[in-house]
Each structure stands twice: as C-alpha cells, then as structure tokens.
Coordinates of C-alpha atoms and ligand atoms in Angstrom, one line a residue:
M1 CA -55.8 38.7 67.6
N2 CA -55.3 37.6 64.0
V3 CA -52.5 39.3 62.3
F4 CA -52.9 38.4 58.6
P5 CA -50.0 36.0 57.9
S6 CA -48.7 37.8 54.8
F7 CA -49.9 41.2 55.8
A8 CA -46.9 42.8 54.1
E9 CA -48.5 42.0 50.8
L10 CA -52.1 42.8 51.8
A11 CA -53.8 45.6 49.8
F12 CA -57.2 47.3 49.9
A13 CA -57.7 45.5 46.6
D14 CA -58.1 42.3 48.6
L15 CA -60.5 43.7 51.1
T16 CA -62.9 45.8 49.0
T17 CA -65.8 44.8 46.8
I18 CA -64.5 47.0 44.0
G19 CA -61.1 45.2 44.2
V20 CA -58.8 48.2 43.9
G21 CA -56.6 50.1 46.4
G22 CA -52.9 50.1 47.4
P23 CA -50.9 48.1 49.9
I24 CA -51.6 48.3 53.7
S25 CA -48.7 48.8 56.1
H26 CA -50.4 47.2 59.1
F27 CA -53.4 45.0 59.2
V28 CA -54.9 43.5 62.4
E29 CA -58.1 41.5 63.0
P30 CA -58.8 41.3 66.7
T31 CA -61.2 38.6 67.8
S32 CA -62.2 40.1 71.1
R33 CA -63.9 43.3 72.1
V34 CA -61.0 44.4 74.2
G35 CA -58.6 43.5 71.3
I36 CA -60.5 45.9 69.0
I37 CA -60.4 48.7 71.5
E38 CA -56.7 48.1 72.0
A39 CA -55.9 48.1 68.3
V40 CA -57.8 51.3 67.8
E41 CA -56.3 52.9 70.8
D42 CA -52.7 51.8 69.8
A43 CA -53.1 53.4 66.4
D44 CA -54.6 56.6 67.9
R45 CA -52.0 56.9 70.6
A46 CA -49.2 56.5 67.9
G47 CA -50.9 59.2 65.8
L48 CA -51.2 56.8 62.8
P49 CA -54.0 57.0 60.3
L50 CA -56.7 54.4 61.3
C51 CA -59.1 52.6 59.0
V52 CA -61.6 50.3 60.6
I53 CA -62.8 48.2 57.7
G54 CA -65.9 46.0 57.5
G55 CA -66.7 44.4 54.2
G56 CA -64.9 47.1 52.3
S57 CA -68.1 47.6 50.2
N58 CA -68.4 51.4 50.7
M59 CA -64.7 52.3 50.2
L60 CA -62.5 53.5 47.4
A61 CA -58.9 53.6 48.4
A62 CA -56.1 55.2 46.4
D63 CA -53.4 53.1 44.6
D64 CA -50.7 54.5 47.0
A65 CA -49.8 52.6 50.1
F66 CA -51.9 53.3 53.2
E67 CA -49.2 54.2 55.8
G68 CA -51.4 53.5 58.8
V69 CA -53.3 50.7 60.5
V70 CA -56.3 48.8 59.1
V71 CA -58.4 47.1 61.8
R72 CA -61.0 44.5 60.8
D73 CA -63.4 43.5 63.6
G74 CA -63.2 39.7 64.0
C75 CA -66.2 39.6 66.5
R76 CA -69.2 38.3 64.6
A77 CA -71.6 36.8 67.2
I78 CA -75.4 37.3 67.0
T79 CA -77.3 36.9 70.3
V80 CA -81.0 37.1 71.3
P81 CA -81.0 38.5 74.9
D82 CA -84.8 38.4 75.3
E83 CA -86.0 35.2 77.0
A84 CA -89.5 35.8 75.8
A85 CA -90.8 38.4 73.3
P86 CA -92.0 41.4 75.2
V87 CA -95.1 43.0 73.9
E88 CA -94.8 46.8 73.1
N89 CA -97.8 48.6 71.6
G90 CA -99.4 45.3 70.8
E91 CA -96.3 44.1 68.9
P92 CA -94.2 41.1 70.0
V93 CA -90.8 42.7 70.0
V94 CA -87.5 40.8 70.0
H95 CA -84.2 42.4 70.6
V96 CA -81.2 41.0 68.7
N97 CA -77.6 42.0 69.3
A98 CA -75.0 41.6 66.6
E99 CA -71.3 42.3 67.0
A100 CA -69.9 44.9 64.5
G101 CA -67.9 42.4 62.5
C102 CA -70.9 40.3 61.7
N103 CA -71.6 40.2 57.9
W104 CA -74.8 42.2 57.3
D105 CA -76.6 39.6 55.2
D106 CA -75.7 36.8 57.7
F107 CA -77.6 39.0 60.2
V108 CA -80.6 39.4 57.9
A109 CA -80.7 35.7 57.1
F110 CA -80.6 34.9 60.8
A111 CA -83.4 37.4 61.6
V112 CA -85.6 36.1 58.8
G113 CA -84.9 32.5 59.7
L114 CA -86.0 33.3 63.3
G115 CA -89.3 34.6 62.0
L116 CA -88.5 38.3 62.7
T117 CA -89.5 41.2 60.5
G118 CA -87.7 44.6 60.2
V119 CA -84.7 44.1 58.0
E120 CA -85.8 41.7 55.2
G121 CA -85.9 44.6 52.7
L122 CA -82.2 45.2 53.4
S123 CA -81.3 41.7 52.2
G124 CA -78.1 41.4 50.1
I125 CA -76.6 44.7 51.1
P126 CA -72.9 43.9 51.3
G127 CA -70.8 44.8 54.4
T128 CA -71.1 44.5 58.1
V129 CA -73.4 45.3 61.0
G130 CA -71.0 47.9 62.3
A131 CA -71.0 49.9 59.1
S132 CA -74.7 49.6 58.6
V133 CA -75.4 52.2 61.3
V134 CA -72.6 54.5 60.1
Q135 CA -74.2 55.1 56.8
N136 CA -77.8 54.2 57.7
I137 CA -78.1 51.6 54.9
G138 CA -81.4 51.6 53.1
A139 CA -83.1 49.9 50.2
Y140 CA -86.6 48.9 48.9
G141 CA -88.5 50.9 51.4
Q142 CA -86.5 50.1 54.5
E143 CA -83.7 51.8 56.4
V144 CA -81.8 50.3 59.2
A145 CA -82.6 53.3 61.3
A146 CA -86.1 52.0 61.8
S147 CA -84.9 48.8 63.5
V148 CA -81.9 50.1 65.6
E149 CA -82.4 50.2 69.4
S150 CA -78.9 51.3 70.3
A151 CA -75.2 51.0 69.3
E152 CA -72.3 50.2 71.6
V153 CA -69.4 52.3 70.5
W154 CA -65.8 53.1 71.5
D155 CA -65.5 56.9 71.6
R156 CA -62.0 57.7 70.4
E157 CA -62.2 61.2 71.9
T158 CA -63.3 60.4 75.4
K159 CA -61.7 56.9 75.4
R160 CA -64.8 55.3 76.8
V161 CA -67.4 52.7 75.7
Q162 CA -70.8 54.4 75.2
Y163 CA -74.3 53.0 74.5
L164 CA -75.9 55.4 72.1
P165 CA -79.7 55.1 71.7
A166 CA -81.1 55.5 68.2
A167 CA -82.0 59.1 68.9
D168 CA -78.4 60.0 69.6
L169 CA -77.3 58.3 66.4
R170 CA -79.2 61.1 64.5
F171 CA -80.0 59.0 61.4
A172 CA -80.7 60.7 58.2
Y173 CA -80.6 59.7 54.5
R174 CA -77.3 57.6 54.2
S175 CA -76.0 59.4 57.2
S176 CA -75.7 59.3 61.0
A177 CA -73.9 61.1 63.8
L178 CA -71.2 58.4 63.4
K179 CA -70.7 59.3 59.7
T180 CA -70.7 63.1 60.2
S181 CA -68.1 62.7 62.9
M182 CA -65.5 62.0 60.2
Y183 CA -66.5 64.7 57.6
A184 CA -66.0 68.5 57.7
A185 CA -68.6 68.8 54.9
P186 CA -70.3 66.3 52.6
G187 CA -67.5 64.3 51.0
I188 CA -64.7 66.5 52.6
P189 CA -62.7 64.5 55.3
G190 CA -62.6 66.0 58.7
P191 CA -59.3 67.0 60.3
K192 CA -59.2 64.4 63.0
Y193 CA -61.2 61.2 62.4
F194 CA -61.1 60.3 58.7
P195 CA -61.5 57.6 57.2
T196 CA -63.1 56.1 60.3
P197 CA -65.5 57.9 62.6
R198 CA -64.8 59.1 66.1
Y199 CA -67.1 56.4 67.2
V200 CA -66.1 52.8 66.5
V201 CA -69.1 50.5 66.6
L202 CA -68.6 47.4 68.7
S203 CA -72.1 46.0 68.5
V204 CA -75.7 47.0 67.6
T205 CA -78.9 46.0 69.3
F206 CA -81.9 45.8 66.9
R207 CA -85.5 45.9 67.8
L208 CA -87.4 43.5 65.5
T209 CA -90.9 42.2 65.5
H210 CA -91.8 38.5 65.9
R211 CA -94.1 38.1 62.9
S212 CA -93.7 35.9 59.8
H213 CA -94.9 38.6 57.4
G214 CA -93.4 42.0 56.4
V215 CA -94.8 45.0 54.5
V216 CA -93.8 45.5 50.9
G217 CA -92.5 49.1 51.0
N218 CA -91.3 49.9 47.5
G219 CA -92.8 49.9 44.0
Q220 CA -90.0 48.0 42.2
L221 CA -90.2 45.3 44.8
A222 CA -94.0 45.2 44.6
K223 CA -93.8 44.8 40.9
A224 CA -91.4 41.9 41.2
L225 CA -93.7 40.2 43.7
G226 CA -96.9 41.0 41.7
V227 CA -98.4 42.8 44.7
E228 CA -99.2 46.4 45.7
I229 CA -97.1 48.7 47.9
G230 CA -98.3 48.2 51.5
D231 CA -99.3 44.6 51.0
K232 CA -98.2 42.1 53.6
L233 CA -96.1 39.1 52.6
E234 CA -94.0 36.4 54.1
T235 CA -90.6 37.9 55.1
T236 CA -88.9 34.9 53.3
A237 CA -90.7 35.8 50.1
I238 CA -89.7 39.5 50.5
R239 CA -86.1 38.5 51.1
A240 CA -86.0 36.2 48.0
A241 CA -87.6 38.9 45.8
V242 CA -85.1 41.6 47.0
L243 CA -82.2 39.3 46.3
S244 CA -83.5 38.5 42.8
V245 CA -84.1 42.2 42.0
R246 CA -80.6 43.0 43.2
A247 CA -79.1 40.2 41.2
A248 CA -80.8 41.6 38.0
K249 CA -79.3 45.0 38.7
G250 CA -75.8 43.7 39.6
M251 CA -76.4 45.2 43.1
L252 CA -75.0 42.2 45.0
E253 CA -71.3 41.7 45.7
D254 CA -69.5 39.0 43.8
A255 CA -69.7 36.0 46.1
G256 CA -66.4 34.7 44.6
R257 CA -64.5 37.3 46.7
Y258 CA -64.8 35.0 49.7
A259 CA -62.3 32.6 48.0
N260 CA -59.6 35.3 48.6
P261 CA -57.7 34.1 51.7
A262 CA -57.9 37.7 53.0
M263 CA -61.7 37.4 53.2
Q264 CA -61.9 34.0 54.8
G265 CA -64.0 33.7 57.9
T266 CA -65.8 37.0 57.4
K267 CA -69.1 35.4 56.2
R268 CA -70.9 32.3 57.2
E269 CA -70.0 29.3 54.9
E270 CA -73.6 28.3 54.3
N271 CA -74.5 31.8 53.2
I272 CA -71.4 32.0 50.8
R273 CA -72.5 28.7 49.2
A274 CA -76.1 30.0 48.8
A275 CA -74.8 33.3 47.3
L276 CA -72.5 31.4 44.9
D277 CA -75.3 29.1 43.8
S278 CA -77.7 32.0 43.0
Q279 CA -74.9 34.0 41.3
R280 CA -74.2 31.1 39.0
A281 CA -78.0 30.7 38.3
A282 CA -78.3 34.5 37.7
T283 CA -75.3 34.9 35.4
G284 CA -75.0 31.4 33.9
V285 CA -71.3 31.5 34.4
E286 CA -68.8 30.2 37.0
G287 CA -66.5 33.2 36.9
P288 CA -66.7 36.8 38.2
D289 CA -69.6 39.0 37.5
W290 CA -67.8 42.3 36.8
D291 CA -71.0 44.4 37.3
R292 CA -70.8 43.4 41.0
H293 CA -67.2 44.7 41.4
S294 CA -68.4 48.1 42.6
C295 CA -69.1 50.1 45.7
G296 CA -72.8 50.0 45.0
S297 CA -74.2 53.4 44.3
F298 CA -71.3 55.7 43.7
F299 CA -73.0 59.0 44.1
M300 CA -75.6 60.0 46.7
N301 CA -79.0 61.2 45.5
P302 CA -78.7 65.0 45.7
I303 CA -80.9 66.9 48.2
L304 CA -81.5 70.3 46.7
P305 CA -83.1 73.6 47.8
A306 CA -86.6 73.9 46.1
A307 CA -85.3 76.7 43.8
V308 CA -82.5 74.6 42.4
A309 CA -84.7 71.6 42.0
S310 CA -87.3 73.6 40.1
A311 CA -84.6 74.5 37.5
L312 CA -84.2 70.8 36.6
P313 CA -86.1 69.4 33.5
A314 CA -89.8 68.7 34.2
D315 CA -89.3 64.9 34.0
A316 CA -86.5 64.8 36.6
P317 CA -87.5 62.8 39.6
R318 CA -88.4 64.9 42.7
F319 CA -89.2 63.6 46.2
P320 CA -89.9 65.6 49.4
A321 CA -86.8 65.5 51.7
L322 CA -85.2 67.3 54.5
A323 CA -81.9 69.3 54.1
A324 CA -79.1 68.8 56.6
D325 CA -80.5 71.7 58.8
G326 CA -83.9 70.1 58.8
S327 CA -85.5 72.5 56.4
P328 CA -87.8 71.2 53.6
A329 CA -85.9 70.3 50.4
V330 CA -86.2 68.1 47.3
K331 CA -84.4 64.9 46.6
T332 CA -83.6 64.0 43.0
S333 CA -82.1 60.9 41.5
A334 CA -78.3 60.8 40.8
A335 CA -78.9 57.9 38.4
W336 CA -81.4 60.0 36.4
L337 CA -79.0 63.0 36.2
I338 CA -76.0 60.8 35.2
D339 CA -78.0 59.0 32.5
H340 CA -79.6 62.3 31.1
A341 CA -76.1 63.9 31.1
G342 CA -75.1 61.3 28.6
F343 CA -73.4 58.7 30.8
H344 CA -75.4 55.5 30.0
K345 CA -75.0 52.0 31.3
G346 CA -71.6 50.6 30.3
Y347 CA -70.1 54.0 29.7
A348 CA -66.3 54.1 29.8
L349 CA -63.8 56.9 29.0
V350 CA -62.2 54.8 26.3
A351 CA -63.3 51.5 24.6
E352 CA -62.5 48.4 26.7
A353 CA -61.3 50.5 29.6
P354 CA -61.0 48.5 32.9
A355 CA -63.2 51.0 34.7
A356 CA -66.8 51.6 33.4
L357 CA -70.3 52.2 34.6
S358 CA -72.1 48.9 35.3
S359 CA -73.8 47.4 32.3
R360 CA -76.9 47.1 34.5
H361 CA -77.0 50.3 36.6
T362 CA -75.8 53.8 35.7
L363 CA -75.0 54.6 39.4
A364 CA -72.4 51.9 39.9
L365 CA -68.8 52.4 38.8
T366 CA -67.2 49.0 38.2
N367 CA -63.8 47.4 38.0
R368 CA -64.1 45.2 34.8
G369 CA -60.8 43.4 35.8
G370 CA -57.4 45.0 36.3
A371 CA -58.7 48.6 37.0
K372 CA -56.7 50.8 39.3
S373 CA -58.2 53.4 41.7
S374 CA -56.9 56.1 39.4
D375 CA -59.0 54.7 36.5
L376 CA -62.1 54.8 38.7
A377 CA -61.3 58.2 40.0
A378 CA -60.9 59.5 36.4
L379 CA -64.3 58.0 35.5
A380 CA -66.0 59.4 38.6
A381 CA -64.6 62.9 37.9
A382 CA -65.9 62.8 34.3
V383 CA -69.4 61.8 35.5
R384 CA -69.4 64.4 38.3
D385 CA -68.2 67.2 35.9
G386 CA -70.6 66.1 33.2
V387 CA -73.6 66.3 35.5
R388 CA -72.4 69.6 36.9
S389 CA -72.1 71.2 33.5
A390 CA -75.5 69.8 32.3
Y391 CA -77.6 70.5 35.4
G392 CA -75.5 72.6 37.8
V393 CA -75.8 69.9 40.5
R394 CA -72.8 68.8 42.5
L395 CA -72.7 65.0 43.0
V396 CA -71.1 63.8 46.2
P397 CA -69.6 60.3 46.3
E398 CA -71.3 57.9 48.7
P399 CA -68.3 55.6 49.4
V400 CA -65.5 56.6 51.7
V401 CA -62.8 57.9 49.4
I402 CA -59.3 57.4 50.9
G403 CA -56.2 59.2 49.7
M404 CA -58.0 61.0 46.8
N405 CA -60.3 64.0 46.4
L406 CA -63.3 63.3 44.3
V407 CA -65.4 66.3 45.4
A408 CA -65.6 69.1 42.8
D409 CA -64.3 72.6 43.8
Ligands
LIG1 C1 -73.0 45.8 45.2 C2 -73.3 46.8 46.3 C3 -74.6 47.2 46.6 C4 -74.9 48.1 47.7 N1 -76.2 48.4 47.9 C5 -76.5 49.3 49.0 C6 -77.8 49.6 49.3 O1 -78.8 49.1 48.7 N2 -78.0 50.5 50.3 C7 -77.0 51.0 51.0 O2 -77.3 51.8 51.9 N3 -75.7 50.7 50.7 C8 -75.4 49.9 49.7 N4 -74.1 49.6 49.4 C9 -73.0 50.2 50.2 C10 -72.5 49.3 51.3 O3 -72.8 48.0 51.2 C11 -72.9 49.9 52.7 O4 -72.5 51.2 52.9 C12 -72.3 49.0 53.8 O5 -73.0 49.4 55.0 C13 -70.8 49.2 54.0 O6 -70.4 48.2 54.9 P1 -68.9 47.8 55.0 O7 -68.8 46.9 56.2 O8 -68.5 47.1 53.8 O9 -68.2 49.2 55.3 P2 -66.7 49.5 54.8 O10 -66.7 49.8 53.3 O11 -65.7 48.6 55.3 O12 -66.5 50.9 55.6 C14 -67.3 52.0 55.3 C15 -67.1 53.1 56.4 O13 -67.6 52.6 57.6 C16 -66.6 52.6 58.6 N5 -66.8 51.4 59.4 C17 -66.8 50.1 59.1 N6 -66.9 49.4 60.2 C18 -67.1 50.2 61.3 C19 -67.2 50.1 62.7 N7 -67.3 48.9 63.2 N8 -67.3 51.2 63.4 C20 -67.2 52.5 62.9 N9 -67.0 52.6 61.6 C21 -66.9 51.6 60.8 C22 -65.3 52.6 57.8 O14 -64.2 53.1 58.6 C23 -65.7 53.5 56.7 O15 -65.6 54.8 57.0 C24 -73.8 48.6 48.4 C25 -72.5 48.3 48.1 C26 -72.2 47.4 47.1 C27 -70.8 47.0 46.8

C-alpha cells in the first residue's frame, strides 16, 4: 500500500481536475485488491467518512478539511481473458477486464490499439474505469453502458465481493445503481454512503467487438469527420476526431496535472506525453489551459415532464427521454438554458474572478488559477438560480459535491 509521503499536506486541490478542495486527513493508495477492500473496510468500521477517488474529474470538494479517509485504487491492470474471440450473433466478441484504478483513456487507447470497437467515442473522458460505471459516462453517441459485461464490486453493506451483470447495474442517463446508492434524491447525499457508493468497483469486464471500424453516432462528430451519422470509419480516426473536438471545446483535462507528484503513476507515461503534445499543439502554449480546469459538464441535462418541457421557449432543445420511474419524459439542454438565461461563455460574477464559465463551453465551470471551492460554489449558485428564475427549471450538479450543498431548495 502506498501512503502518500507528505499526506499531511495533501488536498483535494492536488487530486481533482478543477484543482480546488481542502486538506485530506488520511490518504491511502493500496496497490492490491485485498488492500483496497481492507482500506474501505477499515474506514467503514471506524465510522469515518470515506471517499474513494479515481481521477477526481467529477468531484467538487469544499475548502474545509475532509476529516475522513480518501482511498485511491492503485490497481490499474488491463487483461484480455479470451484466448480467441468468441463469435456471438455473428460478431467476434472480445472480453477485456480492467482494474478500477486504470485511467479511462489509457483503457480506450488500449482497446483501439488492439483493434476493438465499442468505446472509441468515449476517448478523452478524464477519470478511471471504476468511476466510468458509477456515472455511466457518455459522449458523442456512445455510453459505457453499451459495452459493460459486468462489474466486480465490494459491497460495503453485506461485506462481500459481488459480480454485478450489466442488468443489475441499472444504467440510465449519467446514472447507475452504484450512483443512486449514495443519493437520497438527485444531488442530495444519502444518509449512509456519501460521497462514495455502497458498492466500490474493483474491476470492470467489457464486451467489445473485434473490428477495425466503428459507427459514427453523433452529428457534431460526423461534421468534424466530414461524414454522415451512421457511417462506418476506422476506430483510430473516430478516436482522433473525438479528441480534437474535445480539445476545441476545452473538454479534455489539463495534461499538465500529471506533473503534480500526487498524480504520478496514475496514467501511462506514453499517453501523458501524447496528451501534452496535442495540448501544446491545440493551445499554442506550454502552460496550463484554464478552460480544462473543470469538472466537465457542471449540470446535468434536465429530464422534464412533458408539461414542463412544453412551457419552454419553442427553440429550446427537446429530446425524448425516460424519467427515473421509466415514464416518458423530455430531455432538454442545460447548456442552452444557461446561455439563454444570460450566462454566456466566460461569464464570471465579477471581472477577473478566478472562477468563471469556460471561454469555450457554457456548461463547464472553471478554475482560472487560484480559485477556491467557495468561488465555484457561488458561481454555480448564481447560474442555478438564474436558470430557475428564467425557466422554472431546477439544475442539478453532475459532479459529486462534497461538504457543500448546491441543490436549490
Ligand atoms: C474536462 C472534462 C470532461 C468530461 N467529459 C465527460 C463526458 O464527456 N462524459 C461524461 O460522462 N463525463 C465527463 N466528465 C466527467 C468525468 O470525467 C466522469 O464522470 C468520470 O467517470 C469521473 O471519473 P473519476 O475517476 O475522475 O471519478 P472521481 O471524480 O474520482 O469520482 C466520482 C465519483 O465516483 C466514485 N468512484 C470513483 N472510483 C470509484 C470506484 N472504484 N468505485 C466506486 N465509486 C468510485 C467517487 O467516490 C465519486 O463518488 C468530464 C470531466 C472533465 C473534467
């Protein structure tokens, strides 16, 4: 087990993509499966708050000290258990297992490099394999749900390892049974298992297809590639286009974060080098790209009853969706609501404030250097309240918010 050498000084600011958050009392990074279970169990037995952290890319922690245990999974292996690709429904299927601490984009690069399709549209999403199934990551027409065979989890309630098939993970839009196990209601922490779910992911087995081409599943991506939605293209070309569209929107993490000693060893060196090279090429500078110091999309796209959606302006985006109870509903765009409520790219509460909306994306709250969590919380509250008064819609933060309440009454 690695206990960070100067853990007394370690803060969430060192471990999160947005670079804010207070000191951490205890930090451990076990490098074996049993070590992780023991670390989680020790914290639970002692009744201490527990935060299992991956890449810290979906997390906004308060400036106050976290008086609990932060566990980062140091197991990062990727294995291919199939000796030969089994054919299922005419498709050559390959199962790939990745340990929860594996960097997500390391996993995507590995899969694409092996000639597998299924996750190339999720290229460049920061974070880890373990967290990918907690929030059912999605982008550019793909969701991880479509490629997950099962997850191996430590159940903190029954104190047992379980293998949960995809059906039991109950994937939904940016949600899963793992995520709902830590919330009482959207954005409201549950009484027992917040900020980490009841189920701690140990590894995930993916079901990918051995094929060199993938399907372009999204209009923005199709435009970048000069093709139509539904066209088939080399997975390597899809991955490259996704990374370049993300770079243009500031929706990649700042690769410079891996120079922080607290982040060392969490991502493969060759992939850090490649990310740094393309960041330099995209921004033309050596230093940080502040638009990338974010949690990604800060608010979830609201899923509304049809009657509420019909009261929105005629040009507000509307997509068919399912409500939490499975009934038909309408999904709208949080970015559209924020922009049309008057919060445009680059918006800040005061000029030169260290917390501002990204200059490239209205949905990302960014730390422009030296921001505190309280600055970001004030900005988030202003955006949330502005949208509510303009459209009567309650925005719910997508990141896990620790030690602060950002959900409106
Ligand atoms: C620039 C940027 C772009 C982004 N773009 C996208 C996008 O396109 N699509 C998308 O879906 N998301 C996106 N995100 C959000 C984020 O990358 C994902 O939610 C990601 O899966 C978070 O992974 P993580 O390891 O960083 O999780 P963390 O932030 O470390 O943790 C998030 C939650 O998961 C829990 N968790 C972490 N590891 C485990 C584990 N092993 N077992 C159980 N619980 C665990 C934590 O306790 C916490 O509750 C983006 C973020 C950024 C910064």
